[in-house]
């Protein structure tokens, strides 16, 4: 099994991770609500002036602009992690096609063709009308037994 070392990444990576974690937290939300509340109650003090309105508009625009990039970075990282996890599952399963690894690089037409394959598979499964034929306790035990044998065989080959 491959050991994965955890790296802290560069300065931007560390900042982005911390900012994403903080902005998705309850204290950040409460802070944002407090700022809006404070801004609203100060309206009468500033006679609801254009400067008073411009303050909140400018602040929210800047924060939104910066958050778009942080959110996109977080989504890219999460998407990559999910793809790698799925690739690992495909690679580890004896009956799964390794051609499915990295299919995100296929064209839209190629993905549509694969989608049709799985829709057909689903229709055929629905015709069975018995979930127990494909998801029974006996089937689970057989799959587990196959996996255990495969792992033991793999460990013997490594030695």
PDB file of C-alpha atoms in Angstrom:
ATOM      1  CA  UNK A   1       0.000   0.000   0.000  1.00  0.00           C
ATOM      2  CA  UNK A   2       1.284   3.445  -0.899  1.00  0.00           C
ATOM      3  CA  UNK A   3       1.947   5.803   1.995  1.00  0.00           C
ATOM      4  CA  UNK A   4       0.854   9.382   1.384  1.00  0.00           C
ATOM      5  CA  UNK A   5       2.771  12.087   3.181  1.00  0.00           C
ATOM      6  CA  UNK A   6       0.799  15.121   4.251  1.00  0.00           C
ATOM      7  CA  UNK A   7       2.393  18.313   3.013  1.00  0.00           C
ATOM      8  CA  UNK A   8       1.458  21.755   4.180  1.00  0.00           C
ATOM      9  CA  UNK A   9       1.735  23.350   0.730  1.00  0.00           C
ATOM     10  CA  UNK A  10       2.820  26.869  -0.078  1.00  0.00           C
ATOM     11  CA  UNK A  11       1.865  30.078   1.658  1.00  0.00           C
ATOM     12  CA  UNK A  12      -1.171  30.664  -0.583  1.00  0.00           C
ATOM     13  CA  UNK A  13      -2.299  27.047  -0.100  1.00  0.00           C
ATOM     14  CA  UNK A  14      -2.129  27.439   3.685  1.00  0.00           C
ATOM     15  CA  UNK A  15      -3.948  30.781   3.553  1.00  0.00           C
ATOM     16  CA  UNK A  16      -6.633  29.445   1.199  1.00  0.00           C
ATOM     17  CA  UNK A  17      -7.242  26.388   3.384  1.00  0.00           C
ATOM     18  CA  UNK A  18      -7.494  28.484   6.547  1.00  0.00           C
ATOM     19  CA  UNK A  19      -9.701  31.130   4.897  1.00  0.00           C
ATOM     20  CA  UNK A  20     -12.003  28.504   3.388  1.00  0.00           C
ATOM     21  CA  UNK A  21     -12.292  26.714   6.725  1.00  0.00           C
ATOM     22  CA  UNK A  22     -12.983  29.965   8.586  1.00  0.00           C
ATOM     23  CA  UNK A  23     -15.467  31.442   6.106  1.00  0.00           C
ATOM     24  CA  UNK A  24     -17.515  28.250   6.235  1.00  0.00           C
ATOM     25  CA  UNK A  25     -17.752  28.384  10.025  1.00  0.00           C
ATOM     26  CA  UNK A  26     -20.493  29.595  12.357  1.00  0.00           C
ATOM     27  CA  UNK A  27     -18.323  32.409  13.820  1.00  0.00           C
ATOM     28  CA  UNK A  28     -17.728  33.815  10.324  1.00  0.00           C
ATOM     29  CA  UNK A  29     -21.453  33.799   9.584  1.00  0.00           C
ATOM     30  CA  UNK A  30     -22.245  35.403  12.939  1.00  0.00           C
ATOM     31  CA  UNK A  31     -19.558  38.025  12.251  1.00  0.00           C
ATOM     32  CA  UNK A  32     -21.062  38.808   8.843  1.00  0.00           C
ATOM     33  CA  UNK A  33     -24.542  39.143  10.350  1.00  0.00           C
ATOM     34  CA  UNK A  34     -23.108  41.414  13.079  1.00  0.00           C
ATOM     35  CA  UNK A  35     -21.446  43.667  10.477  1.00  0.00           C
ATOM     36  CA  UNK A  36     -24.690  43.982   8.490  1.00  0.00           C
ATOM     37  CA  UNK A  37     -26.635  44.650  11.689  1.00  0.00           C
ATOM     38  CA  UNK A  38     -24.117  47.288  12.803  1.00  0.00           C
ATOM     39  CA  UNK A  39     -24.270  48.892   9.360  1.00  0.00           C
ATOM     40  CA  UNK A  40     -28.075  48.932   9.441  1.00  0.00           C
ATOM     41  CA  UNK A  41     -28.363  50.503  12.909  1.00  0.00           C
ATOM     42  CA  UNK A  42     -25.841  53.212  11.982  1.00  0.00           C
ATOM     43  CA  UNK A  43     -28.052  54.278   9.063  1.00  0.00           C
ATOM     44  CA  UNK A  44     -29.877  56.979  11.032  1.00  0.00           C
ATOM     45  CA  UNK A  45     -26.537  58.340  12.345  1.00  0.00           C
ATOM     46  CA  UNK A  46     -25.375  58.922   8.766  1.00  0.00           C
ATOM     47  CA  UNK A  47     -28.826  59.942   7.481  1.00  0.00           C
ATOM     48  CA  UNK A  48     -28.772  56.925   5.174  1.00  0.00           C
ATOM     49  CA  UNK A  49     -26.286  58.828   3.035  1.00  0.00           C
ATOM     50  CA  UNK A  50     -24.755  57.616  -0.220  1.00  0.00           C
ATOM     51  CA  UNK A  51     -21.422  57.164   1.596  1.00  0.00           C
ATOM     52  CA  UNK A  52     -23.148  54.955   4.158  1.00  0.00           C
ATOM     53  CA  UNK A  53     -24.651  52.828   1.355  1.00  0.00           C
ATOM     54  CA  UNK A  54     -21.401  52.822  -0.599  1.00  0.00           C
ATOM     55  CA  UNK A  55     -19.564  51.437   2.435  1.00  0.00           C
ATOM     56  CA  UNK A  56     -21.589  48.196   2.542  1.00  0.00           C
ATOM     57  CA  UNK A  57     -21.779  47.887  -1.248  1.00  0.00           C
ATOM     58  CA  UNK A  58     -18.012  48.234  -1.674  1.00  0.00           C
ATOM     59  CA  UNK A  59     -17.240  45.909   1.215  1.00  0.00           C
ATOM     60  CA  UNK A  60     -19.555  43.152   0.030  1.00  0.00           C
ATOM     61  CA  UNK A  61     -18.368  43.463  -3.573  1.00  0.00           C
ATOM     62  CA  UNK A  62     -14.709  43.100  -2.591  1.00  0.00           C
ATOM     63  CA  UNK A  63     -15.410  40.163  -0.280  1.00  0.00           C
ATOM     64  CA  UNK A  64     -17.550  38.443  -2.929  1.00  0.00           C
ATOM     65  CA  UNK A  65     -14.870  38.943  -5.584  1.00  0.00           C
ATOM     66  CA  UNK A  66     -12.180  37.384  -3.377  1.00  0.00           C
ATOM     67  CA  UNK A  67     -14.442  34.568  -2.166  1.00  0.00           C
ATOM     68  CA  UNK A  68     -15.134  33.454  -5.744  1.00  0.00           C
ATOM     69  CA  UNK A  69     -11.463  32.510  -6.106  1.00  0.00           C
ATOM     70  CA  UNK A  70     -11.270  30.808  -2.706  1.00  0.00           C
ATOM     71  CA  UNK A  71     -14.418  28.806  -3.392  1.00  0.00           C
ATOM     72  CA  UNK A  72     -13.164  27.787  -6.837  1.00  0.00           C
ATOM     73  CA  UNK A  73      -9.839  26.657  -5.368  1.00  0.00           C
ATOM     74  CA  UNK A  74     -11.617  24.623  -2.701  1.00  0.00           C
ATOM     75  CA  UNK A  75     -13.929  23.053  -5.292  1.00  0.00           C
ATOM     76  CA  UNK A  76     -11.004  22.198  -7.580  1.00  0.00           C
ATOM     77  CA  UNK A  77      -9.169  20.523  -4.704  1.00  0.00           C
ATOM     78  CA  UNK A  78     -12.278  18.639  -3.538  1.00  0.00           C
ATOM     79  CA  UNK A  79     -13.084  17.582  -7.093  1.00  0.00           C
ATOM     80  CA  UNK A  80      -9.575  16.259  -7.623  1.00  0.00           C
ATOM     81  CA  UNK A  81      -9.666  14.366  -4.313  1.00  0.00           C
ATOM     82  CA  UNK A  82     -13.024  12.787  -5.184  1.00  0.00           C
ATOM     83  CA  UNK A  83     -11.767  11.780  -8.646  1.00  0.00           C
ATOM     84  CA  UNK A  84      -8.715  10.151  -7.087  1.00  0.00           C
ATOM     85  CA  UNK A  85     -10.857   8.264  -4.588  1.00  0.00           C
ATOM     86  CA  UNK A  86     -13.126   7.039  -7.370  1.00  0.00           C
ATOM     87  CA  UNK A  87     -10.104   6.054  -9.461  1.00  0.00           C
ATOM     88  CA  UNK A  88      -8.792   4.046  -6.504  1.00  0.00           C
ATOM     89  CA  UNK A  89     -12.117   2.234  -6.178  1.00  0.00           C
ATOM     90  CA  UNK A  90     -12.156   1.433  -9.894  1.00  0.00           C
ATOM     91  CA  UNK A  91      -8.560   0.229  -9.856  1.00  0.00           C
ATOM     92  CA  UNK A  92      -9.159  -1.921  -6.773  1.00  0.00           C
ATOM     93  CA  UNK A  93     -12.303  -3.635  -8.051  1.00  0.00           C
ATOM     94  CA  UNK A  94     -11.660  -6.716 -10.163  1.00  0.00           C
ATOM     95  CA  UNK A  95     -14.819  -6.351 -12.252  1.00  0.00           C
ATOM     96  CA  UNK A  96     -14.598  -2.598 -12.868  1.00  0.00           C
ATOM     97  CA  UNK A  97     -13.231  -1.320 -16.146  1.00  0.00           C
ATOM     98  CA  UNK A  98      -9.963   0.571 -15.793  1.00  0.00           C
ATOM     99  CA  UNK A  99     -11.058   2.570 -18.833  1.00  0.00           C
ATOM    100  CA  UNK A 100     -13.281   4.510 -16.426  1.00  0.00           C
ATOM    101  CA  UNK A 101     -10.231   6.046 -14.750  1.00  0.00           C
ATOM    102  CA  UNK A 102      -9.806   9.649 -15.923  1.00  0.00           C
ATOM    103  CA  UNK A 103     -12.980   9.678 -18.008  1.00  0.00           C
ATOM    104  CA  UNK A 104     -13.404  13.347 -17.150  1.00  0.00           C
ATOM    105  CA  UNK A 105     -11.048  13.986 -20.083  1.00  0.00           C
ATOM    106  CA  UNK A 106     -13.477  12.412 -22.591  1.00  0.00           C
ATOM    107  CA  UNK A 107     -15.580  14.468 -24.962  1.00  0.00           C
ATOM    108  CA  UNK A 108     -19.232  15.173 -24.262  1.00  0.00           C
ATOM    109  CA  UNK A 109     -20.261  12.664 -26.980  1.00  0.00           C
ATOM    110  CA  UNK A 110     -18.073   9.941 -25.455  1.00  0.00           C
ATOM    111  CA  UNK A 111     -19.559  10.605 -22.022  1.00  0.00           C
ATOM    112  CA  UNK A 112     -23.061  10.443 -23.525  1.00  0.00           C
ATOM    113  CA  UNK A 113     -22.230   7.026 -24.990  1.00  0.00           C
ATOM    114  CA  UNK A 114     -21.070   5.758 -21.586  1.00  0.00           C
ATOM    115  CA  UNK A 115     -24.192   7.229 -20.001  1.00  0.00           C
ATOM    116  CA  UNK A 116     -26.381   5.256 -22.446  1.00  0.00           C
ATOM    117  CA  UNK A 117     -24.535   2.075 -21.440  1.00  0.00           C
ATOM    118  CA  UNK A 118     -25.331   2.635 -17.742  1.00  0.00           C
ATOM    119  CA  UNK A 119     -28.930   3.640 -18.459  1.00  0.00           C
ATOM    120  CA  UNK A 120     -29.344   0.341 -20.307  1.00  0.00           C
ATOM    121  CA  UNK A 121     -27.729  -1.511 -17.402  1.00  0.00           C
ATOM    122  CA  UNK A 122     -30.136   0.198 -15.011  1.00  0.00           C
ATOM    123  CA  UNK A 123     -33.163  -0.716 -17.141  1.00  0.00           C
ATOM    124  CA  UNK A 124     -32.067  -4.340 -17.232  1.00  0.00           C
ATOM    125  CA  UNK A 125     -31.637  -4.348 -13.444  1.00  0.00           C
ATOM    126  CA  UNK A 126     -35.125  -2.865 -12.967  1.00  0.00           C
ATOM    127  CA  UNK A 127     -36.597  -5.731 -15.000  1.00  0.00           C
ATOM    128  CA  UNK A 128     -35.358  -8.151 -12.346  1.00  0.00           C
ATOM    129  CA  UNK A 129     -37.877  -6.686  -9.867  1.00  0.00           C
ATOM    130  CA  UNK A 130     -35.987  -8.342  -7.056  1.00  0.00           C
ATOM    131  CA  UNK A 131     -33.240  -6.403  -5.309  1.00  0.00           C
ATOM    132  CA  UNK A 132     -32.368  -9.559  -3.366  1.00  0.00           C
ATOM    133  CA  UNK A 133     -31.035 -11.255  -6.486  1.00  0.00           C
ATOM    134  CA  UNK A 134     -28.229  -8.724  -6.826  1.00  0.00           C
ATOM    135  CA  UNK A 135     -27.921  -7.449  -3.245  1.00  0.00           C
ATOM    136  CA  UNK A 136     -28.461 -10.451  -1.035  1.00  0.00           C
ATOM    137  CA  UNK A 137     -26.585 -11.326   2.149  1.00  0.00           C
ATOM    138  CA  UNK A 138     -25.191 -14.382   0.367  1.00  0.00           C
ATOM    139  CA  UNK A 139     -23.900 -12.203  -2.482  1.00  0.00           C
ATOM    140  CA  UNK A 140     -22.248  -9.872   0.049  1.00  0.00           C
ATOM    141  CA  UNK A 141     -20.568 -12.815   1.773  1.00  0.00           C
ATOM    142  CA  UNK A 142     -19.324 -14.169  -1.571  1.00  0.00           C
ATOM    143  CA  UNK A 143     -17.915 -10.785  -2.587  1.00  0.00           C
ATOM    144  CA  UNK A 144     -16.175 -10.428   0.759  1.00  0.00           C
ATOM    145  CA  UNK A 145     -14.703 -13.925   0.471  1.00  0.00           C
ATOM    146  CA  UNK A 146     -13.387 -13.139  -3.034  1.00  0.00           C
ATOM    147  CA  UNK A 147     -11.820  -9.940  -1.774  1.00  0.00           C
ATOM    148  CA  UNK A 148     -10.155 -11.648   1.200  1.00  0.00           C
ATOM    149  CA  UNK A 149      -8.709 -14.337  -1.083  1.00  0.00           C
ATOM    150  CA  UNK A 150      -7.472 -11.679  -3.495  1.00  0.00           C
ATOM    151  CA  UNK A 151      -5.781  -9.707  -0.709  1.00  0.00           C
ATOM    152  CA  UNK A 152      -4.101 -12.817   0.698  1.00  0.00           C
ATOM    153  CA  UNK A 153      -2.907 -13.758  -2.800  1.00  0.00           C
ATOM    154  CA  UNK A 154      -1.590 -10.218  -3.332  1.00  0.00           C
ATOM    155  CA  UNK A 155       0.311 -10.243  -0.004  1.00  0.00           C
ATOM    156  CA  UNK A 156       1.940 -13.580  -0.908  1.00  0.00           C
ATOM    157  CA  UNK A 157       3.096 -12.154  -4.253  1.00  0.00           C
ATOM    158  CA  UNK A 158       4.727  -9.143  -2.548  1.00  0.00           C
ATOM    159  CA  UNK A 159       6.850 -11.317  -0.229  1.00  0.00           C
TER     160      UNK A 159
END
